[in-house]
Coordinates of C-alpha atoms and ligand atoms in Angstrom, one line a residue:
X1 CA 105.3 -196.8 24.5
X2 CA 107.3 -194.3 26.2
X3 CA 104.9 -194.3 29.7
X4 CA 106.6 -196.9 31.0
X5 CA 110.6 -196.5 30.0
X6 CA 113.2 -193.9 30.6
X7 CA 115.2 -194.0 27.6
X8 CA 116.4 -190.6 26.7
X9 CA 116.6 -189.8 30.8
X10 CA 119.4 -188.6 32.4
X11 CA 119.9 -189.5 36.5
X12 CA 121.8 -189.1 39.5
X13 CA 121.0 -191.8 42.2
X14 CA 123.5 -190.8 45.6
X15 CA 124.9 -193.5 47.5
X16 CA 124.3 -196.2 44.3
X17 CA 126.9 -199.3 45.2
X18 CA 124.9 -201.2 48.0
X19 CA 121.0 -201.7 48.8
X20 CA 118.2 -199.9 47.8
X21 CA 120.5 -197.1 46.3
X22 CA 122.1 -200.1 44.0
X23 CA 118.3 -201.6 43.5
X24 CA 117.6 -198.3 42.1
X25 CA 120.4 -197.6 39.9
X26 CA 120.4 -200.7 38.2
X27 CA 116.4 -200.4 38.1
X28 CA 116.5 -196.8 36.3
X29 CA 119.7 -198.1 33.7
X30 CA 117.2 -201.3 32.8
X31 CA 114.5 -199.0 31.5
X32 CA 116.8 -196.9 29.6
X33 CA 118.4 -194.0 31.6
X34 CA 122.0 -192.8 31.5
X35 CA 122.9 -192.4 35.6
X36 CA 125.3 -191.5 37.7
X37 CA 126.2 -192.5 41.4
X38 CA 127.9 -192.1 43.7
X39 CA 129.6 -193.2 46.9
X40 CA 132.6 -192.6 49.7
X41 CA 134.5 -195.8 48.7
X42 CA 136.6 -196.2 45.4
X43 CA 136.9 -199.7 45.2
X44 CA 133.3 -200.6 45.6
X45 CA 132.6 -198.2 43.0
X46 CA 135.1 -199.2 40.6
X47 CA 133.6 -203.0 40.6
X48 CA 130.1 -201.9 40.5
X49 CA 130.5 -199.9 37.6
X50 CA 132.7 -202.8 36.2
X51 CA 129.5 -205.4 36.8
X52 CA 127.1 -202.7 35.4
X53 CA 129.1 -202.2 32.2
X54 CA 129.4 -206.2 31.6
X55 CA 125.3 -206.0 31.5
X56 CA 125.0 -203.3 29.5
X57 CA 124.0 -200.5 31.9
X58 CA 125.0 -196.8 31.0
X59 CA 126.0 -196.0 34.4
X60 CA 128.9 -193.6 35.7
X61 CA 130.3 -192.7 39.2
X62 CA 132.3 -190.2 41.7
X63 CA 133.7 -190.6 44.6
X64 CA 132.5 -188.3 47.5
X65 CA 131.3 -187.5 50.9
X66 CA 128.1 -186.0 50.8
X67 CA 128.4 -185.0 54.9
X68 CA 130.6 -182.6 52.9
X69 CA 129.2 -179.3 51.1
X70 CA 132.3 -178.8 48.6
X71 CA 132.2 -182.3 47.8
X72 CA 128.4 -182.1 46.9
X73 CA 129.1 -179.1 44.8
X74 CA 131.8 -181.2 42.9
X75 CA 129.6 -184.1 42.3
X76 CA 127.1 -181.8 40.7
X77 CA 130.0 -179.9 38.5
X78 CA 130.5 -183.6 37.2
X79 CA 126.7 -184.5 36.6
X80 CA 126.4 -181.5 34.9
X81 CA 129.4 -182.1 32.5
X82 CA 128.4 -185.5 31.7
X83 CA 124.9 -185.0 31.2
X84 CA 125.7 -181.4 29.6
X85 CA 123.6 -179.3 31.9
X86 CA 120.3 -181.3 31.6
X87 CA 119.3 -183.8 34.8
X88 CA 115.8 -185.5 34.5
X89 CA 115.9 -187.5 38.0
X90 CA 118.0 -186.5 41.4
X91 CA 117.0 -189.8 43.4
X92 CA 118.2 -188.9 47.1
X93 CA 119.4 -192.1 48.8
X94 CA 122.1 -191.5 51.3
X95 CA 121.4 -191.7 54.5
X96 CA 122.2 -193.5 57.7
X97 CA 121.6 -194.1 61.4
X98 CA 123.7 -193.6 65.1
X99 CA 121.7 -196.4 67.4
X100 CA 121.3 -194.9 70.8
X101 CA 119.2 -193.4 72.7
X102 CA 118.2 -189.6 72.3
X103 CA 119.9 -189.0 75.7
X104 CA 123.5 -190.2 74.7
X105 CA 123.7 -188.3 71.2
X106 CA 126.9 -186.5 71.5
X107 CA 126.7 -182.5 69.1
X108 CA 129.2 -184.3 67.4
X109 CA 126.7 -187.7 66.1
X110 CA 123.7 -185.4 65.6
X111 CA 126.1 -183.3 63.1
X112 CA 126.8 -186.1 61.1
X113 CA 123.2 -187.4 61.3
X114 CA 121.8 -184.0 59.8
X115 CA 124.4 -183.7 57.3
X116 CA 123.9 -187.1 56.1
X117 CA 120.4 -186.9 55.7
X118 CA 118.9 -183.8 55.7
X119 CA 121.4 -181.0 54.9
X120 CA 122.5 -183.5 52.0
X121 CA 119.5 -184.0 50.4
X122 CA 118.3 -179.7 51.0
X123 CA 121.7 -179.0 49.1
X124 CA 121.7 -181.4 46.0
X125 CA 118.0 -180.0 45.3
X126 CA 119.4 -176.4 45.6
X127 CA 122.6 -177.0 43.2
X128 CA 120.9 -179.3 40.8
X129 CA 117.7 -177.2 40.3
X130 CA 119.3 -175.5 37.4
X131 CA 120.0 -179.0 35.9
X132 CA 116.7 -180.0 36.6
X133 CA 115.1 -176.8 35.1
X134 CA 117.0 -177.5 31.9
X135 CA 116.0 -181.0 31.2
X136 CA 112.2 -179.6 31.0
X137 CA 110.8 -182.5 33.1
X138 CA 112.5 -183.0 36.4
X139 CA 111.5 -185.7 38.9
X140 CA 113.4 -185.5 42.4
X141 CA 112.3 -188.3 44.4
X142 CA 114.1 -188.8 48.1
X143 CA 114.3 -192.1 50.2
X144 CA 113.0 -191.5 53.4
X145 CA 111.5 -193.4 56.3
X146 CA 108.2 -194.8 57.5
X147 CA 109.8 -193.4 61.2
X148 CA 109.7 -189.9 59.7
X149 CA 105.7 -190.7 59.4
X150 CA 105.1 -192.6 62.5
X151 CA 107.5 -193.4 65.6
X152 CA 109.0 -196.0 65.9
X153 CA 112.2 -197.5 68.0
X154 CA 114.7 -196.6 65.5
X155 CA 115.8 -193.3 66.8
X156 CA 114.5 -190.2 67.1
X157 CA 117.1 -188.0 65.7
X158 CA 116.8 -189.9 62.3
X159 CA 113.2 -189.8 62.8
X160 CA 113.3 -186.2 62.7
X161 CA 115.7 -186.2 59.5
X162 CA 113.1 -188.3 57.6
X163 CA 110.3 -186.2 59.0
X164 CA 112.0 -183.0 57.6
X165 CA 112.8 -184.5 54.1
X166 CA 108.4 -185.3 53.5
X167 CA 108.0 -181.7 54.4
X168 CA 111.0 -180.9 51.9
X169 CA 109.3 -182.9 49.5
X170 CA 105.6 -180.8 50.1
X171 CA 107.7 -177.4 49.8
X172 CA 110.0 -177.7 46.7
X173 CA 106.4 -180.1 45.1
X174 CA 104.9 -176.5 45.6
X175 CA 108.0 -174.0 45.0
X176 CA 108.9 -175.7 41.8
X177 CA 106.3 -176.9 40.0
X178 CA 106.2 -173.7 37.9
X179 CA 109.8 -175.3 36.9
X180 CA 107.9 -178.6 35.7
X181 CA 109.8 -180.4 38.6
X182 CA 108.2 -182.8 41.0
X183 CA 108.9 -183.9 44.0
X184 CA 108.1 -187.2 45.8
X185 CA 109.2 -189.2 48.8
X186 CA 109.3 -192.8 49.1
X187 CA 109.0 -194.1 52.7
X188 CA 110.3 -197.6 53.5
X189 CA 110.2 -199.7 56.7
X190 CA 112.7 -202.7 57.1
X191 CA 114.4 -203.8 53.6
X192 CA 117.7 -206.0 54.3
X193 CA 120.5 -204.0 53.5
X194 CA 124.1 -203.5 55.0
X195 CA 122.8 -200.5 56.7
X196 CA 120.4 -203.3 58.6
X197 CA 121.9 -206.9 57.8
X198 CA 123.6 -206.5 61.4
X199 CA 120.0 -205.8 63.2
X200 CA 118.2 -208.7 61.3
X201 CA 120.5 -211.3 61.6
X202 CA 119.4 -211.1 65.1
X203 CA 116.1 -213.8 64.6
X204 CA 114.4 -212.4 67.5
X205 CA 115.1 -208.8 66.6
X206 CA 113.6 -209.6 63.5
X207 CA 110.5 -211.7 64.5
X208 CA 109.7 -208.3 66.7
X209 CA 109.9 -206.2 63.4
X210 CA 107.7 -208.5 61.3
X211 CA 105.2 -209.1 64.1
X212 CA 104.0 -205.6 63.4
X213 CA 104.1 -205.4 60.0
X214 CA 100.8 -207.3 58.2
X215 CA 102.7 -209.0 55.1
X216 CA 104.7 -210.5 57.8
X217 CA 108.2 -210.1 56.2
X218 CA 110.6 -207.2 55.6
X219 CA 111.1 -205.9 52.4
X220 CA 113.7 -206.2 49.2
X221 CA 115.6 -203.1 47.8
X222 CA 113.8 -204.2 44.3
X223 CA 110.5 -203.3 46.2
X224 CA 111.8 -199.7 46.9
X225 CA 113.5 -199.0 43.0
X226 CA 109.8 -200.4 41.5
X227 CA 108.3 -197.3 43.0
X228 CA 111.0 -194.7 42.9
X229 CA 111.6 -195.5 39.0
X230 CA 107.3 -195.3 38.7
X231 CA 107.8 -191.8 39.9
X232 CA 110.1 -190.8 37.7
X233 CA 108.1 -191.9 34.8
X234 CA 105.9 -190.3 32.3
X235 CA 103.0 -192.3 33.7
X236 CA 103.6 -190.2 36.8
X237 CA 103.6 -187.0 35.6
X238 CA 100.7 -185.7 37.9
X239 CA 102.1 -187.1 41.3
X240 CA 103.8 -184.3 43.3
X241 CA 104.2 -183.5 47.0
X242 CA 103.5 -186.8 47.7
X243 CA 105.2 -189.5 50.8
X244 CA 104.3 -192.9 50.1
X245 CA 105.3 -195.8 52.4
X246 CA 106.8 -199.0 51.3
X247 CA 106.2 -200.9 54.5
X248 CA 103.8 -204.3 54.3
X249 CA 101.3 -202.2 55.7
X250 CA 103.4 -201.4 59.0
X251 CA 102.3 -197.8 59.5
X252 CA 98.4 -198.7 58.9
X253 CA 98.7 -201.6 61.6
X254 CA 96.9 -199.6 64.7
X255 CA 96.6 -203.2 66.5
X256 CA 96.2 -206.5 64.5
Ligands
LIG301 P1 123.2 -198.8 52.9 O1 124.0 -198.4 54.1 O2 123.1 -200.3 52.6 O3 123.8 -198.1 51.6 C1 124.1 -196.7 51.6 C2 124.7 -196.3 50.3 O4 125.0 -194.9 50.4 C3 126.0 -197.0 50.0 O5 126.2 -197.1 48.7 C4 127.0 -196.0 50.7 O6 128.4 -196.2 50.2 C5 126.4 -194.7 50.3 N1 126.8 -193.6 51.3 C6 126.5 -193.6 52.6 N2 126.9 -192.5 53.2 C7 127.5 -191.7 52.2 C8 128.1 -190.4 52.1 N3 128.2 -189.7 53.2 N4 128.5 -190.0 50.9 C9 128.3 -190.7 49.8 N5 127.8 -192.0 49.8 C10 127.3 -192.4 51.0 O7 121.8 -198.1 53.1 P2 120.3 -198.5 52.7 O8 120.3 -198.9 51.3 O9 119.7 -199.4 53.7 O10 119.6 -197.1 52.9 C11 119.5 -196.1 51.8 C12 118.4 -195.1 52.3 O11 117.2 -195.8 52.6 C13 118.8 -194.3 53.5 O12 118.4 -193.0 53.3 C14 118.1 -195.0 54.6 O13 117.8 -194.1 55.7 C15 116.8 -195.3 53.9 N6 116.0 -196.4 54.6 C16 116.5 -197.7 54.7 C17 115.8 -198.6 55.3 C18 116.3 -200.0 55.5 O14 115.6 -200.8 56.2 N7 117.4 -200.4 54.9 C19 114.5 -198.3 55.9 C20 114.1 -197.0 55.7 C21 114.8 -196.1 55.0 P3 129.7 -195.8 51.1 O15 129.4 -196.4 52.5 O16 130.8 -196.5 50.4 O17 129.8 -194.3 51.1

């Protein structure tokens, strides 16, 4: 039946043409949705809407910066014409990270950091609310962090950006449920990436991160787009509010 599908749906995954952004657009098109993506480089884009339409996949993309607030408010303008008014599922994805420590950020880094991730993410709900209203069942479901549940070495400044997008997700749970939107957060520790290829090809950096986490491996984008498409199902329909972490058990591990 229908519990387990998305045909019918209509979604916008940001940041779509690499890692777990890519997992999950290709992941929501397989069980039937219509999506749209989006990301800063054309060429990228272009081929990975190319590959998508060679398997089938309805899936359509804008360029854009999303650091940028009149960008944002273009991508919407375009989600809205192609999906005429009605969105089902905002997945937010982008997101990224400056490496150093909290004493060197410059205002300048923690600018970009907070527009990236946070200011982002608070915008697309606001502007695509009405979309989301209009489908009748809306689902927003925003990639997080396991450091914005516990701390860990990856920064703190991102740490706080993921910590402010769960209580995002508790609020607008709450604020819009009347509007038969949820909202849910998915929280993932180490999945090999190009935002983390770098890090992990570094064996012992590696070996340090899987030491702590009790699967003893780091994780696949297909292990983050199983979840986010489950809560954008109809077999999720009373999950709201809720940040679940994707993590081999990392942030349970007090000291095995
Ligand atoms: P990647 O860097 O591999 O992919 C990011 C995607 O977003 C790319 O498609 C990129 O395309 C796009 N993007 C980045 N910045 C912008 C922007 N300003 N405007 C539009 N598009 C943008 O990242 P991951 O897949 O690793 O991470 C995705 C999310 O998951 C992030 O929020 C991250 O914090 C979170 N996460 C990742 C973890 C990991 O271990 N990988 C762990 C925990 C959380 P382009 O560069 O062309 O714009």
């Amino acid at each position: 039946s229908g519990r387990w599908a998305l045909h019918g749906k209509t979604a916008l995954v940001t940041g779509g043409t690499r890692g777990i952004g890519r997992a999950v657009v290709e992941e929501l098109a397989a069980l039937g949705a219509a999506v749209h993506t989006c990301s800063r480089k054309e060429e990228e884009l272009g081929e990975r809407i190319k590959e998508w339409e060679a398997r089938g996949f309805r899936v359509t993309g804008s360029v854009c910066d999303l650091s940028v607030r009149d960008q944002r408010e273009r991508l919407i303008r375009e989600v809205a014409d192609r999906f005429s008014g009605k969105l089902n599922i905002l997945v937010n994805n982008v997101g990224t990270n400056i490496r150093k420590p909290t004493t060197e950020f410059s205002a300048e880094e923690y600018s970009f950091v907070m527009a990236t991730n946070l200011e982002s993410a608070y915008h697309l709900c606001q502007i695509a609310h009405p979309l989301l209203k209009s489908s009748g069942s809306g689902s927003i479901v925003f990639i997080s962090s396991v450091c914005g549940v516990v701390a860990v070495f990856s920064g703190t400044l991102y740490a706080m950006t993921k910590g402010a997008i769960n209580q995002l997700t508790k609020n607008l749970a709450c604020e819009w449920a009347r509007d038969n939107i949820r909202a849910n957060s998915v929280g993932p520790w180490y999945i090999r990436t190009s935002l983390t290829e770098k890090l992990l090809e570094n064996k012992a950096f590696e070996e340090q991160v899987v030491s702590r986490t009790p699967l003893g491996r780091v994780g696949e984008p297909g292990e983050i787009s199983a979840l986010v498409a489950f809560l954008c199902m109809p077999g999720s329909t009373y999950i709201t509010g809720q940040t679940i972490s994707v993590d081999g058990g990392m942030s349970v591990n007090g000291f095995y």
